[in-house]
CSV table of C-alpha atoms and ligand atoms in Angstrom, one decimal:
chain,number,residue,atom,x,y,z
A,12,MET,CA,4.8,-4.6,27.8
A,13,THR,CA,2.3,-7.3,26.9
A,14,ALA,CA,2.7,-9.0,23.7
A,15,VAL,CA,-0.3,-8.7,21.4
A,16,HIS,CA,-1.0,-11.8,19.5
A,17,PRO,CA,-1.2,-10.8,15.9
A,18,ASN,CA,-3.7,-13.3,14.8
A,19,PRO,CA,-6.4,-13.5,17.4
A,20,GLU,CA,-8.7,-15.1,15.0
A,21,GLY,CA,-6.7,-18.2,14.0
A,22,SER,CA,-3.9,-20.5,14.6
A,23,GLY,CA,-0.2,-19.5,14.3
A,24,LEU,CA,1.4,-19.2,10.9
A,25,SER,CA,3.7,-22.1,11.4
A,26,GLN,CA,0.7,-24.3,12.2
A,27,TRP,CA,-1.0,-23.3,9.0
A,28,LEU,CA,2.3,-24.1,7.1
A,29,GLN,CA,2.8,-27.6,8.8
A,30,GLY,CA,3.9,-30.3,6.3
A,31,VAL,CA,4.3,-27.6,3.6
A,32,ARG,CA,7.3,-27.2,1.4
A,33,ARG,CA,6.8,-24.4,-1.2
A,34,ILE,CA,5.1,-21.1,-0.5
A,35,GLY,CA,4.1,-18.4,-2.9
A,36,LEU,CA,4.0,-14.9,-1.5
A,37,LEU,CA,2.4,-12.1,-3.4
A,38,SER,CA,1.7,-8.4,-3.0
A,39,HIS,CA,-0.4,-5.7,-4.7
A,40,LEU,CA,-0.3,-3.8,-8.0
A,41,ASN,CA,2.1,-0.8,-8.1
A,42,PRO,CA,4.0,-2.2,-5.0
A,43,ASP,CA,5.2,0.4,-2.5
A,44,GLY,CA,7.6,0.0,0.4
A,45,ASP,CA,5.2,-1.9,2.6
A,46,ALA,CA,4.3,-4.3,-0.2
A,47,VAL,CA,8.0,-5.0,-1.2
A,48,GLY,CA,9.3,-4.8,2.4
A,49,SER,CA,6.8,-7.3,3.8
A,50,LEU,CA,7.5,-9.7,0.9
A,51,ILE,CA,11.2,-9.6,1.4
A,52,GLY,CA,11.1,-9.7,5.2
A,53,LEU,CA,8.7,-12.7,5.4
A,54,THR,CA,10.3,-14.5,2.5
A,55,THR,CA,13.6,-14.4,4.2
A,56,ALA,CA,12.3,-15.6,7.5
A,57,LEU,CA,10.5,-18.5,5.7
A,58,GLU,CA,13.6,-19.4,3.9
A,59,MET,CA,15.6,-19.5,7.1
A,60,ALA,CA,12.9,-21.8,8.4
A,61,HIS,CA,13.7,-24.0,5.4
A,62,PHE,CA,10.6,-23.3,3.3
A,63,GLU,CA,11.1,-22.7,-0.5
A,64,CYS,CA,9.6,-19.5,-1.5
A,65,ILE,CA,8.7,-17.4,-4.5
A,66,ALA,CA,7.9,-13.7,-3.9
A,67,VAL,CA,6.0,-11.9,-6.6
A,68,VAL,CA,4.7,-8.4,-7.2
A,69,PRO,CA,2.3,-7.8,-10.2
A,70,ASN,CA,4.3,-4.9,-11.8
A,71,ALA,CA,7.4,-3.0,-11.4
A,72,TYR,CA,8.5,-1.4,-8.1
A,73,PRO,CA,10.3,2.0,-7.9
A,74,ASP,CA,13.8,1.8,-9.5
A,75,SER,CA,15.4,3.3,-6.4
A,76,PHE,CA,14.4,0.1,-4.4
A,77,ARG,CA,17.3,-1.7,-6.4
A,78,ARG,CA,19.7,0.0,-4.0
A,79,LEU,CA,18.6,-2.0,-1.2
A,80,PRO,CA,20.0,-5.6,-0.8
A,81,GLY,CA,17.4,-8.3,-0.9
A,82,ILE,CA,15.4,-6.9,-3.8
A,83,GLU,CA,16.7,-9.7,-6.0
A,84,LYS,CA,14.2,-12.1,-4.3
A,85,ILE,CA,11.3,-10.2,-5.9
A,86,ARG,CA,9.9,-11.4,-9.1
A,87,VAL,CA,7.9,-9.0,-11.4
A,88,PHE,CA,4.8,-10.8,-12.7
A,89,ASP,CA,4.2,-8.7,-15.9
A,90,ARG,CA,7.9,-9.3,-17.0
A,91,GLU,CA,7.7,-13.2,-16.9
A,92,SER,CA,4.0,-14.0,-16.4
A,93,GLU,CA,4.0,-17.6,-17.7
A,94,ARG,CA,7.1,-18.7,-15.7
A,95,VAL,CA,5.7,-17.1,-12.6
A,96,LEU,CA,2.3,-18.6,-13.0
A,97,ALA,CA,3.9,-22.1,-13.5
A,98,GLU,CA,5.9,-21.7,-10.3
A,99,LEU,CA,3.2,-20.4,-8.3
A,100,GLY,CA,1.0,-23.3,-9.4
A,101,THR,CA,3.5,-25.7,-7.7
A,102,CYS,CA,3.2,-24.1,-4.3
A,103,ASP,CA,1.5,-25.7,-1.4
A,104,ARG,CA,0.3,-22.3,0.1
A,105,LEU,CA,-0.1,-18.9,-1.1
A,106,LEU,CA,0.3,-15.8,1.2
A,107,THR,CA,-1.1,-12.4,0.1
A,108,LEU,CA,0.6,-9.5,1.9
A,109,ASP,CA,-0.6,-5.8,2.2
A,110,PHE,CA,-3.8,-6.3,0.3
A,111,ASN,CA,-7.0,-8.1,1.0
A,112,ARG,CA,-9.0,-8.4,-2.4
A,113,LEU,CA,-7.6,-10.6,-5.0
A,114,ASP,CA,-8.2,-8.0,-7.8
A,115,ARG,CA,-5.6,-5.9,-6.1
A,116,ALA,CA,-3.0,-8.3,-7.6
A,117,GLY,CA,-3.9,-7.0,-11.0
A,118,GLU,CA,-6.4,-8.4,-13.6
A,119,ARG,CA,-4.4,-11.6,-14.7
A,120,LEU,CA,-2.9,-12.5,-11.5
A,121,GLY,CA,-5.9,-11.8,-9.6
A,122,GLU,CA,-8.0,-14.0,-11.9
A,123,TRP,CA,-5.5,-16.7,-11.5
A,124,LEU,CA,-5.6,-16.4,-7.7
A,125,GLU,CA,-9.4,-16.4,-7.8
A,126,GLN,CA,-9.5,-19.7,-9.7
A,127,SER,CA,-6.5,-21.4,-7.9
A,128,ALA,CA,-7.4,-24.1,-5.4
A,129,ILE,CA,-4.3,-23.6,-3.3
A,130,SER,CA,-4.9,-22.7,0.2
A,131,LYS,CA,-4.4,-18.9,0.8
A,132,GLY,CA,-3.3,-16.8,3.8
A,133,MET,CA,-3.4,-13.1,4.4
A,134,ILE,CA,-1.3,-10.6,6.3
A,135,ASP,CA,-2.9,-7.1,6.0
A,136,HIS,CA,-4.0,-4.0,7.6
A,137,HIS,CA,-6.6,-2.7,5.1
A,138,GLU,CA,-10.3,-2.4,5.8
A,139,GLN,CA,-13.0,-5.0,4.6
A,140,PRO,CA,-11.1,-7.9,3.7
A,141,ALA,CA,-12.6,-10.4,1.3
A,142,ASP,CA,-13.0,-13.9,2.6
A,143,TYR,CA,-10.5,-15.9,0.5
A,144,ALA,CA,-8.0,-16.5,3.3
A,145,ALA,CA,-7.9,-19.8,5.2
A,146,TRP,CA,-5.5,-18.2,7.6
A,147,ARG,CA,-5.1,-14.6,8.4
A,148,CYS,CA,-3.3,-12.1,10.4
A,149,TRP,CA,-5.3,-9.0,9.9
A,150,GLU,CA,-5.4,-5.8,12.0
A,151,THR,CA,-6.5,-2.5,10.7
A,152,ALA,CA,-5.0,-0.6,13.7
A,153,SER,CA,-1.5,-1.6,12.4
A,154,PRO,CA,-0.1,1.1,10.5
A,155,SER,CA,1.9,-1.2,8.2
A,156,THR,CA,1.8,-4.8,7.0
A,157,CYS,CA,5.5,-4.9,7.9
A,158,GLU,CA,4.7,-4.2,11.6
A,159,LEU,CA,2.3,-7.3,11.5
A,160,VAL,CA,4.9,-9.5,9.7
A,161,TRP,CA,7.4,-8.7,12.5
A,162,ALA,CA,4.8,-9.5,15.1
A,163,CYS,CA,4.1,-12.9,13.3
A,164,LEU,CA,7.9,-13.7,13.2
A,165,LYS,CA,8.1,-13.0,16.9
A,166,THR,CA,5.2,-15.2,17.7
A,167,GLU,CA,6.9,-18.0,15.8
A,168,GLY,CA,10.3,-17.4,17.2
A,169,TRP,CA,11.7,-16.7,13.8
A,170,GLN,CA,12.9,-13.2,14.6
A,171,GLU,CA,16.4,-14.0,15.9
A,172,ALA,CA,17.6,-15.4,12.7
A,173,LEU,CA,16.5,-12.5,10.6
A,174,PRO,CA,19.5,-11.0,8.8
A,175,ALA,CA,20.1,-7.2,8.6
A,176,TYR,CA,18.9,-6.7,5.0
A,177,ALA,CA,15.5,-8.3,5.8
A,178,ALA,CA,15.0,-6.2,9.0
A,179,GLN,CA,15.9,-3.2,6.9
A,180,TRP,CA,13.1,-4.1,4.4
A,181,LEU,CA,10.6,-4.4,7.2
A,182,TYR,CA,11.9,-0.8,8.3
A,183,VAL,CA,11.2,0.4,4.7
A,184,GLY,CA,7.5,-0.7,5.1
A,185,MET,CA,7.2,0.8,8.5
A,186,VAL,CA,8.7,4.2,7.3
A,187,THR,CA,6.5,4.1,4.0
A,188,ASP,CA,3.1,3.6,5.6
A,189,THR,CA,3.5,5.8,8.5
A,190,GLY,CA,4.8,8.8,6.4
A,191,SER,CA,8.1,8.5,8.2
A,192,PHE,CA,6.4,7.9,11.5
A,193,ARG,CA,4.2,11.0,11.5
A,194,PHE,CA,0.6,9.6,10.9
A,195,PRO,CA,-1.9,9.3,13.7
A,196,SER,CA,-1.8,5.5,13.1
A,197,VAL,CA,1.7,5.3,14.7
A,198,ARG,CA,1.4,3.5,18.0
A,199,PRO,CA,4.1,2.8,20.7
A,200,GLN,CA,4.7,-0.7,19.4
A,201,THR,CA,5.3,0.9,15.9
A,202,HIS,CA,8.5,2.6,17.3
A,203,ARG,CA,9.4,-0.5,19.3
A,204,ALA,CA,9.3,-2.7,16.2
A,205,ALA,CA,11.3,0.0,14.3
A,206,ALA,CA,13.9,0.0,17.2
A,207,GLU,CA,14.1,-3.6,16.9
A,208,MET,CA,14.8,-3.3,13.1
A,209,LEU,CA,17.7,-0.9,14.0
A,210,GLU,CA,19.0,-3.3,16.6
A,211,ARG,CA,19.2,-5.9,13.7
A,212,GLY,CA,21.2,-3.5,11.4
A,213,ALA,CA,18.6,-1.6,9.5
A,214,ARG,CA,20.2,1.8,8.4
A,215,PRO,CA,17.7,4.7,8.4
A,216,GLU,CA,19.8,6.8,6.2
A,217,ILE,CA,20.1,4.2,3.5
A,218,VAL,CA,16.4,3.6,3.7
A,219,HIS,CA,15.6,7.3,3.4
A,220,GLN,CA,17.8,7.4,0.3
A,221,ALA,CA,16.1,4.5,-1.3
A,222,LEU,CA,12.6,5.9,-0.5
A,223,PHE,CA,13.0,9.7,-1.0
A,224,GLU,CA,16.0,10.4,-3.1
A,225,GLY,CA,15.3,8.4,-6.2
A,226,ASP,CA,13.8,11.4,-8.2
A,227,SER,CA,14.7,12.2,-11.6
A,228,PRO,CA,15.4,15.9,-12.9
A,229,ARG,CA,12.4,15.3,-15.1
A,230,ARG,CA,10.0,14.7,-11.9
A,231,LEU,CA,11.2,17.8,-10.2
A,232,ARG,CA,10.8,19.9,-13.4
A,233,LEU,CA,7.2,18.6,-13.5
A,234,PHE,CA,6.6,19.5,-9.8
A,235,GLY,CA,7.9,22.9,-10.8
A,236,ALA,CA,5.5,23.3,-13.7
A,237,ALA,CA,2.8,22.3,-11.3
A,238,TYR,CA,3.9,24.6,-8.5
A,239,ARG,CA,3.8,27.6,-10.9
A,240,THR,CA,0.0,27.0,-11.3
A,241,PHE,CA,-1.0,26.7,-7.8
A,242,GLU,CA,-3.9,28.7,-6.4
A,243,VAL,CA,-4.7,29.3,-2.7
A,244,TRP,CA,-8.4,29.6,-1.7
A,245,GLU,CA,-7.8,31.2,1.7
A,246,ASN,CA,-11.5,31.1,2.6
A,247,HIS,CA,-11.8,27.4,1.8
A,248,ARG,CA,-8.3,26.5,3.1
A,249,THR,CA,-7.8,24.8,-0.2
A,250,VAL,CA,-4.9,24.7,-2.6
A,251,VAL,CA,-5.2,23.7,-6.2
A,252,PHE,CA,-2.5,22.5,-8.6
A,253,ARG,CA,-2.9,21.6,-12.3
A,254,LEU,CA,-1.0,20.1,-15.2
A,255,GLU,CA,-2.2,20.1,-18.7
A,256,GLU,CA,-1.3,17.3,-21.0
A,257,SER,CA,0.9,19.5,-23.1
A,258,GLU,CA,3.0,20.1,-20.0
A,259,LEU,CA,3.4,16.4,-19.3
A,260,VAL,CA,4.5,15.9,-22.9
A,261,GLU,CA,6.9,18.8,-22.8
A,262,HIS,CA,8.6,17.4,-19.8
A,263,GLY,CA,8.7,13.7,-20.9
A,264,TYR,CA,6.3,12.5,-18.3
A,265,GLU,CA,6.5,8.9,-17.2
A,266,LYS,CA,4.3,6.9,-14.9
A,267,GLY,CA,4.7,7.9,-11.2
A,268,ASP,CA,6.2,11.2,-11.9
A,269,THR,CA,3.4,13.2,-10.2
A,270,GLU,CA,3.2,10.8,-7.2
A,271,GLY,CA,3.0,12.8,-4.0
A,272,LEU,CA,2.6,16.1,-5.7
A,273,VAL,CA,-0.8,16.6,-4.2
A,274,ASN,CA,0.5,16.2,-0.6
A,275,MET,CA,2.6,19.4,-1.1
A,276,GLY,CA,-0.5,21.6,-1.0
A,277,LEU,CA,-1.0,20.5,2.7
A,278,THR,CA,2.5,21.8,3.6
A,279,ILE,CA,1.2,25.4,3.3
A,280,ASP,CA,0.3,26.8,6.7
A,281,GLY,CA,-3.5,26.7,7.4
A,282,MET,CA,-4.4,24.5,4.3
A,283,GLU,CA,-6.8,21.7,4.9
A,284,LEU,CA,-7.6,20.5,1.5
A,285,SER,CA,-5.3,20.0,-1.6
A,286,ALA,CA,-6.4,19.2,-5.1
A,287,PHE,CA,-4.4,18.2,-8.1
A,288,PHE,CA,-5.9,18.1,-11.6
A,289,VAL,CA,-4.1,16.6,-14.5
A,290,ILE,CA,-5.1,15.4,-18.1
A,291,ARG,CA,-3.2,12.2,-19.0
A,292,GLU,CA,-3.7,10.4,-22.3
A,293,GLY,CA,-6.9,12.5,-22.9
A,294,LYS,CA,-8.4,11.6,-19.5
A,295,GLY,CA,-8.9,14.0,-16.6
A,296,LYS,CA,-7.9,12.8,-13.1
A,297,VAL,CA,-8.1,14.6,-9.8
A,298,SER,CA,-6.3,13.6,-6.6
A,299,LEU,CA,-7.5,15.0,-3.3
A,300,ARG,CA,-5.9,15.1,0.1
A,301,SER,CA,-7.1,16.6,3.4
A,302,LYS,CA,-6.5,17.1,7.0
A,303,GLY,CA,-8.8,16.3,10.0
A,304,ASP,CA,-12.4,16.2,9.4
A,305,ARG,CA,-12.4,17.5,5.7
A,306,ASP,CA,-13.9,14.5,3.9
A,307,VAL,CA,-12.4,14.2,0.4
A,308,ASN,CA,-13.9,10.7,-0.1
A,309,ALA,CA,-17.4,12.3,-0.1
A,310,LEU,CA,-16.1,15.1,-2.3
A,311,ALA,CA,-14.6,12.8,-4.8
A,312,ALA,CA,-17.8,10.8,-5.0
A,313,ALA,CA,-20.0,13.8,-5.3
A,314,LEU,CA,-18.1,15.8,-8.0
A,315,TYR,CA,-15.7,13.3,-9.7
A,316,GLY,CA,-17.2,9.8,-9.7
A,317,GLY,CA,-14.5,8.6,-7.5
A,318,GLY,CA,-13.7,7.9,-3.9
A,319,GLY,CA,-11.1,6.6,-1.4
A,320,HIS,CA,-10.6,7.5,2.2
A,321,ARG,CA,-11.6,10.5,4.3
A,322,ASN,CA,-8.2,12.1,3.9
A,323,ALA,CA,-7.0,10.7,0.5
A,324,ALA,CA,-9.2,10.2,-2.5
A,325,GLY,CA,-9.4,10.6,-6.3
A,326,GLY,CA,-11.6,10.7,-9.2
A,327,HIS,CA,-12.0,11.6,-12.9
A,328,PHE,CA,-13.5,14.3,-15.1
A,329,ASP,CA,-14.5,14.9,-18.6
A,330,GLY,CA,-13.8,18.3,-20.2
A,331,SER,CA,-11.3,20.9,-19.4
A,332,ILE,CA,-9.3,21.3,-16.1
A,333,ASP,CA,-10.9,24.8,-15.8
A,334,ALA,CA,-14.3,23.4,-15.6
A,335,ALA,CA,-13.3,20.7,-13.2
A,336,VAL,CA,-11.6,23.3,-11.0
A,337,ALA,CA,-14.7,25.5,-11.2
A,338,ALA,CA,-16.9,22.6,-10.0
A,339,LEU,CA,-14.7,22.3,-6.9
A,340,LYS,CA,-14.9,26.1,-6.3
A,341,GLY,CA,-18.7,26.0,-6.6
A,342,HIS,CA,-19.0,23.1,-4.4
A,343,LEU,CA,-17.0,24.7,-1.7
A,344,ASP,CA,-18.7,28.0,-2.1
A,345,GLN,CA,-21.9,26.2,-1.2
A,346,SER,CA,-20.8,23.7,1.3
A,347,PHE,CA,-17.8,25.1,3.2
A,348,ALA,CA,-18.1,27.6,5.9
A,349,PRO,CA,-14.8,28.3,7.7
B,26,LIG,MN1,0.5,-1.1,3.7
């Protein structure tokens, strides 16, 4: 197997960090497993290499992440903004992980980053990076930032010292961003990297529990309420779910409760498009998911003033859910021929 240098564009990470003592590491708003996993994995490795680190996420991560050791390294910006800014201001370098536009760090932190003169680096796998980074390890073909972090650590020879809990966090990111190793982005080296995390002590069942068994009864009841509404449009190979605001209120909705719901439409045999409509705080929102060539990015732009990616997009609507669903039906009647 030939090693792929993770950063064909620039020098190695340790070179960029030469003569440096304090490093601030940041990830994106609504941090997921790849955001938190890459932060903890890299922070731990840098600490072992005798750097001082501060690892920051803009807002809260899922509660179930607290089950995994190492999470105490993460600072949540919106809980202690002033203190975190003061500490970030004393850093010699800033590293942004799993995002590539500074506004993805949230408004306040994003503006601070924009104005800060501290040299910035980037490890990321998203399209179209902004040009703020003096050093970067960027590869869109990588299914996760954690896979890139692991490649960086190996390039530097920092992998041997990595403790089990940090390897486990890198594994968290690999599992998260590959949909448990099922997306087409998964490549042989993804499984090799995952295998190396297991060799270092990552525990798949513990990771699975933290990622997928943190649901509240409230969230399952909300899913139940949405499941009762679903329509299958066989001709359009489309599934539609909906939740009215009154149902959110009745079930005591909290942020994140409907996360992932739209994906369930695609688990029905033969379905290629899933749409979830909800009214939250008076605002209509739609989430769209698809398989293969069905382009929900274009659909979201055409009908709901939104966008995203070909297979995952979102948008918004005014008025009733009925009207928003009718718009989708009308569009598919016109444009989709099975
Ligand atoms: Mn990611």
